[in-house]
Amino acid sequence: MRLDRIDDPTVYGTRAKIGVIVPPTNTANEAEWARMTPPGVTIHAARMPLHLDTASEAGKAALYADVERYAGDLAQASVDLIAYGCTAGSMVSPVEGLPDFMTERTGRPAVTTAQAIVEALRALGATKVALGTPYDRALNAHEVRFLADHGIAVVHEEGFGYGAGGPQEHRNIARIRPEEVYALARRVDRPEAQAILLSCTDLATLDAIERLEAETGKPVVSSNTATFWFALRRAGVDDRLDGFGRLLREH
């Protein structure tokens, strides 16, 4: 359900203005959202430090403090909705906690990537997924636990291993080619998986999704398609978009 639009019409954002917070090294999120954005919708981005510790009390406190600051900056642009476009940094249970906090502090509807993934898989009726990521084993294990907490079982997972040598490796994620993403998805897929999940908003997935769906017969959800889909729907934009997978085409 969307909230009322902010009464601040601008020349380009005639249907919706969506703010998105991304990690500092991320270059795929904005590029993929630009490819999917329908007419009359504008995207407005802010960069925030990366938060990988979302489990400890100190880690959560640091995350919430930064989110409040950067969401507040975006709210000054009179955006209709604010998205936190980071998978690892938004895997906080319960999944509604962080977006509810953002709304409380800014007065704007808010979504997070982790929340959007859960909602997207629910919309598709998928409770068992194959998971492909650019992450290392520790972060993959954290994502598996997070999804399990929200009723989604990961039947198989694999990552490219970035992050094992430190956060400086994360800048390499945007260099992963679509053909490598495709190959990863095929490796992780299992007969019992009802959907394939490609995690990380800095992972370029759009050029692999349609081919994967055609070959596997399964929906393929990425962090970027899930977040963009959920942000559009929460902002009251119900366009069905072709070329980016079943989620945006049918839901």
PDB file of N, CA and C in Angstrom, residues 19-23 29 81-100 109-121 143 146-147 197-202 221-232:
ATOM      1  N   GLY A  19      13.821   7.950  -4.128  1.00  0.00           N
ATOM      2  CA  GLY A  19      15.176   8.091  -3.627  1.00  0.00           C
ATOM      3  C   GLY A  19      15.768   6.725  -3.334  1.00  0.00           C
ATOM      4  N   VAL A  20      17.063   6.571  -3.569  1.00  0.00           N
ATOM      5  CA  VAL A  20      17.719   5.298  -3.276  1.00  0.00           C
ATOM      6  C   VAL A  20      19.072   5.567  -2.632  1.00  0.00           C
ATOM      7  N   ILE A  21      19.336   4.854  -1.555  1.00  0.00           N
ATOM      8  CA  ILE A  21      20.623   4.910  -0.865  1.00  0.00           C
ATOM      9  C   ILE A  21      21.439   3.705  -1.307  1.00  0.00           C
ATOM     10  N   VAL A  22      22.662   3.931  -1.784  1.00  0.00           N
ATOM     11  CA  VAL A  22      23.513   2.832  -2.239  1.00  0.00           C
ATOM     12  C   VAL A  22      24.860   2.898  -1.525  1.00  0.00           C
ATOM     13  N   PRO A  23      25.581   1.766  -1.452  1.00  0.00           N
ATOM     14  CA  PRO A  23      26.927   1.781  -0.878  1.00  0.00           C
ATOM     15  C   PRO A  23      27.888   2.605  -1.735  1.00  0.00           C
ATOM     16  N   ASN A  29      23.633  -0.505  -9.367  1.00  0.00           N
ATOM     17  CA  ASN A  29      22.257  -0.224  -8.968  1.00  0.00           C
ATOM     18  C   ASN A  29      21.638   0.875  -9.812  1.00  0.00           C
ATOM     19  N   LEU A  81       9.271   8.138  -2.071  1.00  0.00           N
ATOM     20  CA  LEU A  81       9.644   6.899  -1.397  1.00  0.00           C
ATOM     21  C   LEU A  81      11.160   6.854  -1.317  1.00  0.00           C
ATOM     22  N   ILE A  82      11.669   6.217  -0.269  1.00  0.00           N
ATOM     23  CA  ILE A  82      13.115   6.046  -0.117  1.00  0.00           C
ATOM     24  C   ILE A  82      13.426   4.559  -0.027  1.00  0.00           C
ATOM     25  N   ALA A  83      14.357   4.098  -0.860  1.00  0.00           N
ATOM     26  CA  ALA A  83      14.805   2.709  -0.851  1.00  0.00           C
ATOM     27  C   ALA A  83      16.240   2.645  -0.348  1.00  0.00           C
ATOM     28  N   TYR A  84      16.518   1.655   0.478  1.00  0.00           N
ATOM     29  CA  TYR A  84      17.904   1.376   0.859  1.00  0.00           C
ATOM     30  C   TYR A  84      18.364   0.234  -0.022  1.00  0.00           C
ATOM     31  N   GLY A  85      19.172   0.549  -1.033  1.00  0.00           N
ATOM     32  CA  GLY A  85      19.557  -0.418  -2.053  1.00  0.00           C
ATOM     33  C   GLY A  85      20.841  -1.140  -1.719  1.00  0.00           C
ATOM     34  N   CYS A  86      20.810  -1.941  -0.698  1.00  0.00           N
ATOM     35  CA  CYS A  86      21.965  -2.750  -0.311  1.00  0.00           C
ATOM     36  C   CYS A  86      21.435  -4.030   0.309  1.00  0.00           C
ATOM     37  N   THR A  87      21.831  -5.165  -0.237  1.00  0.00           N
ATOM     38  CA  THR A  87      21.312  -6.439   0.266  1.00  0.00           C
ATOM     39  C   THR A  87      21.907  -6.765   1.628  1.00  0.00           C
ATOM     40  N   ALA A  88      23.235  -6.874   1.683  1.00  0.00           N
ATOM     41  CA  ALA A  88      23.892  -7.275   2.927  1.00  0.00           C
ATOM     42  C   ALA A  88      23.591  -6.303   4.055  1.00  0.00           C
ATOM     43  N   GLY A  89      23.575  -5.020   3.742  1.00  0.00           N
ATOM     44  CA  GLY A  89      23.374  -4.008   4.765  1.00  0.00           C
ATOM     45  C   GLY A  89      21.958  -3.882   5.265  1.00  0.00           C
ATOM     46  N   SER A  90      21.010  -4.556   4.600  1.00  0.00           N
ATOM     47  CA  SER A  90      19.612  -4.450   5.044  1.00  0.00           C
ATOM     48  C   SER A  90      19.052  -5.768   5.562  1.00  0.00           C
ATOM     49  N   MET A  91      19.909  -6.782   5.694  1.00  0.00           N
ATOM     50  CA  MET A  91      19.434  -8.072   6.207  1.00  0.00           C
ATOM     51  C   MET A  91      19.321  -8.020   7.726  1.00  0.00           C
ATOM     52  N   VAL A  92      18.311  -7.300   8.171  1.00  0.00           N
ATOM     53  CA  VAL A  92      18.039  -7.114   9.593  1.00  0.00           C
ATOM     54  C   VAL A  92      16.673  -7.722   9.896  1.00  0.00           C
ATOM     55  N   SER A  93      16.602  -8.555  10.919  1.00  0.00           N
ATOM     56  CA  SER A  93      15.324  -9.152  11.311  1.00  0.00           C
ATOM     57  C   SER A  93      14.753  -8.410  12.521  1.00  0.00           C
ATOM     58  N   PRO A  94      13.421  -8.166  12.531  1.00  0.00           N
ATOM     59  CA  PRO A  94      12.456  -8.485  11.478  1.00  0.00           C
ATOM     60  C   PRO A  94      12.647  -7.572  10.275  1.00  0.00           C
ATOM     61  N   VAL A  95      12.248  -8.065   9.113  1.00  0.00           N
ATOM     62  CA  VAL A  95      12.555  -7.370   7.870  1.00  0.00           C
ATOM     63  C   VAL A  95      11.879  -6.009   7.771  1.00  0.00           C
ATOM     64  N   GLU A  96      10.787  -5.809   8.501  1.00  0.00           N
ATOM     65  CA  GLU A  96      10.077  -4.528   8.450  1.00  0.00           C
ATOM     66  C   GLU A  96      10.713  -3.465   9.350  1.00  0.00           C
ATOM     67  N   GLY A  97      11.632  -3.873  10.221  1.00  0.00           N
ATOM     68  CA  GLY A  97      12.155  -2.950  11.212  1.00  0.00           C
ATOM     69  C   GLY A  97      12.865  -1.741  10.631  1.00  0.00           C
ATOM     70  N   LEU A  98      13.792  -1.967   9.692  1.00  0.00           N
ATOM     71  CA  LEU A  98      14.560  -0.857   9.129  1.00  0.00           C
ATOM     72  C   LEU A  98      13.701   0.069   8.268  1.00  0.00           C
ATOM     73  N   PRO A  99      12.883  -0.444   7.338  1.00  0.00           N
ATOM     74  CA  PRO A  99      12.034   0.483   6.580  1.00  0.00           C
ATOM     75  C   PRO A  99      11.034   1.233   7.452  1.00  0.00           C
ATOM     76  N   ASP A 100      10.514   0.587   8.488  1.00  0.00           N
ATOM     77  CA  ASP A 100       9.604   1.294   9.396  1.00  0.00           C
ATOM     78  C   ASP A 100      10.332   2.439  10.099  1.00  0.00           C
ATOM     79  N   PRO A 109       7.322   6.807   2.759  1.00  0.00           N
ATOM     80  CA  PRO A 109       7.354   5.355   2.653  1.00  0.00           C
ATOM     81  C   PRO A 109       8.780   4.905   2.368  1.00  0.00           C
ATOM     82  N   ALA A 110       9.139   3.735   2.839  1.00  0.00           N
ATOM     83  CA  ALA A 110      10.509   3.255   2.663  1.00  0.00           C
ATOM     84  C   ALA A 110      10.514   1.753   2.429  1.00  0.00           C
ATOM     85  N   VAL A 111      11.497   1.301   1.672  1.00  0.00           N
ATOM     86  CA  VAL A 111      11.700  -0.123   1.437  1.00  0.00           C
ATOM     87  C   VAL A 111      13.195  -0.397   1.531  1.00  0.00           C
ATOM     88  N   THR A 112      13.536  -1.653   1.772  1.00  0.00           N
ATOM     89  CA  THR A 112      14.930  -2.074   1.721  1.00  0.00           C
ATOM     90  C   THR A 112      15.052  -3.246   0.762  1.00  0.00           C
ATOM     91  N   THR A 113      16.273  -3.498   0.319  1.00  0.00           N
ATOM     92  CA  THR A 113      16.480  -4.607  -0.613  1.00  0.00           C
ATOM     93  C   THR A 113      16.125  -5.942   0.024  1.00  0.00           C
ATOM     94  N   ALA A 114      16.543  -6.154   1.262  1.00  0.00           N
ATOM     95  CA  ALA A 114      16.223  -7.423   1.916  1.00  0.00           C
ATOM     96  C   ALA A 114      14.715  -7.618   2.024  1.00  0.00           C
ATOM     97  N   GLN A 115      14.002  -6.576   2.403  1.00  0.00           N
ATOM     98  CA  GLN A 115      12.538  -6.638   2.474  1.00  0.00           C
ATOM     99  C   GLN A 115      11.944  -6.920   1.097  1.00  0.00           C
ATOM    100  N   ALA A 116      12.469  -6.249   0.073  1.00  0.00           N
ATOM    101  CA  ALA A 116      11.937  -6.411  -1.279  1.00  0.00           C
ATOM    102  C   ALA A 116      12.137  -7.828  -1.799  1.00  0.00           C
ATOM    103  N   ILE A 117      13.276  -8.429  -1.474  1.00  0.00           N
ATOM    104  CA  ILE A 117      13.524  -9.813  -1.894  1.00  0.00           C
ATOM    105  C   ILE A 117      12.484 -10.739  -1.280  1.00  0.00           C
ATOM    106  N   VAL A 118      12.234 -10.581   0.009  1.00  0.00           N
ATOM    107  CA  VAL A 118      11.233 -11.414   0.679  1.00  0.00           C
ATOM    108  C   VAL A 118       9.862 -11.213   0.041  1.00  0.00           C
ATOM    109  N   GLU A 119       9.474  -9.967  -0.202  1.00  0.00           N
ATOM    110  CA  GLU A 119       8.169  -9.683  -0.800  1.00  0.00           C
ATOM    111  C   GLU A 119       8.082 -10.204  -2.228  1.00  0.00           C
ATOM    112  N   ALA A 120       9.156 -10.090  -2.988  1.00  0.00           N
ATOM    113  CA  ALA A 120       9.153 -10.572  -4.369  1.00  0.00           C
ATOM    114  C   ALA A 120       8.986 -12.084  -4.423  1.00  0.00           C
ATOM    115  N   LEU A 121       9.707 -12.798  -3.579  1.00  0.00           N
ATOM    116  CA  LEU A 121       9.597 -14.255  -3.576  1.00  0.00           C
ATOM    117  C   LEU A 121       8.217 -14.698  -3.098  1.00  0.00           C
ATOM    118  N   GLU A 143      23.093 -14.642   4.778  1.00  0.00           N
ATOM    119  CA  GLU A 143      21.903 -14.466   3.944  1.00  0.00           C
ATOM    120  C   GLU A 143      20.996 -15.692   4.013  1.00  0.00           C
ATOM    121  N   PHE A 146      19.104 -15.374   7.204  1.00  0.00           N
ATOM    122  CA  PHE A 146      18.103 -14.311   7.106  1.00  0.00           C
ATOM    123  C   PHE A 146      16.887 -14.785   6.321  1.00  0.00           C
ATOM    124  N   LEU A 147      17.103 -15.416   5.192  1.00  0.00           N
ATOM    125  CA  LEU A 147      15.979 -15.896   4.386  1.00  0.00           C
ATOM    126  C   LEU A 147      15.186 -16.959   5.139  1.00  0.00           C
ATOM    127  N   LEU A 197      17.634 -16.791  -7.051  1.00  0.00           N
ATOM    128  CA  LEU A 197      17.870 -15.477  -6.472  1.00  0.00           C
ATOM    129  C   LEU A 197      19.319 -15.076  -6.702  1.00  0.00           C
ATOM    130  N   LEU A 198      19.512 -13.936  -7.360  1.00  0.00           N
ATOM    131  CA  LEU A 198      20.843 -13.376  -7.608  1.00  0.00           C
ATOM    132  C   LEU A 198      21.001 -12.158  -6.712  1.00  0.00           C
ATOM    133  N   SER A 199      21.841 -12.285  -5.705  1.00  0.00           N
ATOM    134  CA  SER A 199      21.900 -11.309  -4.625  1.00  0.00           C
ATOM    135  C   SER A 199      23.029 -10.308  -4.815  1.00  0.00           C
ATOM    136  N   CYS A 200      22.790  -9.073  -4.415  1.00  0.00           N
ATOM    137  CA  CYS A 200      23.715  -7.943  -4.389  1.00  0.00           C
ATOM    138  C   CYS A 200      23.300  -6.903  -5.415  1.00  0.00           C
ATOM    139  N   THR A 201      23.117  -5.673  -4.948  1.00  0.00           N
ATOM    140  CA  THR A 201      22.682  -4.599  -5.846  1.00  0.00           C
ATOM    141  C   THR A 201      23.807  -4.090  -6.739  1.00  0.00           C
ATOM    142  N   ASP A 202      25.048  -4.517  -6.501  1.00  0.00           N
ATOM    143  CA  ASP A 202      26.153  -4.126  -7.384  1.00  0.00           C
ATOM    144  C   ASP A 202      26.457  -5.203  -8.413  1.00  0.00           C
ATOM    145  N   VAL A 221      15.003 -13.709  -9.741  1.00  0.00           N
ATOM    146  CA  VAL A 221      14.895 -12.435  -9.022  1.00  0.00           C
ATOM    147  C   VAL A 221      16.294 -11.969  -8.667  1.00  0.00           C
ATOM    148  N   SER A 222      16.583 -10.711  -8.928  1.00  0.00           N
ATOM    149  CA  SER A 222      17.851 -10.135  -8.482  1.00  0.00           C
ATOM    150  C   SER A 222      17.571  -9.075  -7.428  1.00  0.00           C
ATOM    151  N   SER A 223      18.609  -8.685  -6.721  1.00  0.00           N
ATOM    152  CA  SER A 223      18.447  -7.619  -5.726  1.00  0.00           C
ATOM    153  C   SER A 223      17.902  -6.353  -6.363  1.00  0.00           C
ATOM    154  N   ASN A 224      18.394  -6.026  -7.562  1.00  0.00           N
ATOM    155  CA  ASN A 224      17.945  -4.792  -8.209  1.00  0.00           C
ATOM    156  C   ASN A 224      16.528  -4.889  -8.754  1.00  0.00           C
ATOM    157  N   THR A 225      16.159  -6.017  -9.358  1.00  0.00           N
ATOM    158  CA  THR A 225      14.783  -6.113  -9.866  1.00  0.00           C
ATOM    159  C   THR A 225      13.793  -6.149  -8.714  1.00  0.00           C
ATOM    160  N   ALA A 226      14.140  -6.842  -7.630  1.00  0.00           N
ATOM    161  CA  ALA A 226      13.232  -6.907  -6.479  1.00  0.00           C
ATOM    162  C   ALA A 226      13.037  -5.533  -5.849  1.00  0.00           C
ATOM    163  N   THR A 227      14.134  -4.818  -5.613  1.00  0.00           N
ATOM    164  CA  THR A 227      14.023  -3.512  -4.960  1.00  0.00           C
ATOM    165  C   THR A 227      13.282  -2.521  -5.836  1.00  0.00           C
ATOM    166  N   PHE A 228      13.593  -2.516  -7.141  1.00  0.00           N
ATOM    167  CA  PHE A 228      12.927  -1.578  -8.044  1.00  0.00           C
ATOM    168  C   PHE A 228      11.442  -1.899  -8.151  1.00  0.00           C
ATOM    169  N   TRP A 229      11.111  -3.171  -8.267  1.00  0.00           N
ATOM    170  CA  TRP A 229       9.701  -3.597  -8.333  1.00  0.00           C
ATOM    171  C   TRP A 229       8.942  -3.152  -7.091  1.00  0.00           C
ATOM    172  N   PHE A 230       9.503  -3.419  -5.927  1.00  0.00           N
ATOM    173  CA  PHE A 230       8.801  -3.096  -4.687  1.00  0.00           C
ATOM    174  C   PHE A 230       8.698  -1.587  -4.493  1.00  0.00           C
ATOM    175  N   ALA A 231       9.749  -0.865  -4.877  1.00  0.00           N
ATOM    176  CA  ALA A 231       9.707   0.594  -4.768  1.00  0.00           C
ATOM    177  C   ALA A 231       8.644   1.183  -5.687  1.00  0.00           C
ATOM    178  N   LEU A 232       8.575   0.710  -6.929  1.00  0.00           N
ATOM    179  CA  LEU A 232       7.541   1.191  -7.851  1.00  0.00           C
ATOM    180  C   LEU A 232       6.152   0.948  -7.293  1.00  0.00           C
TER     181      LEU A 232
END
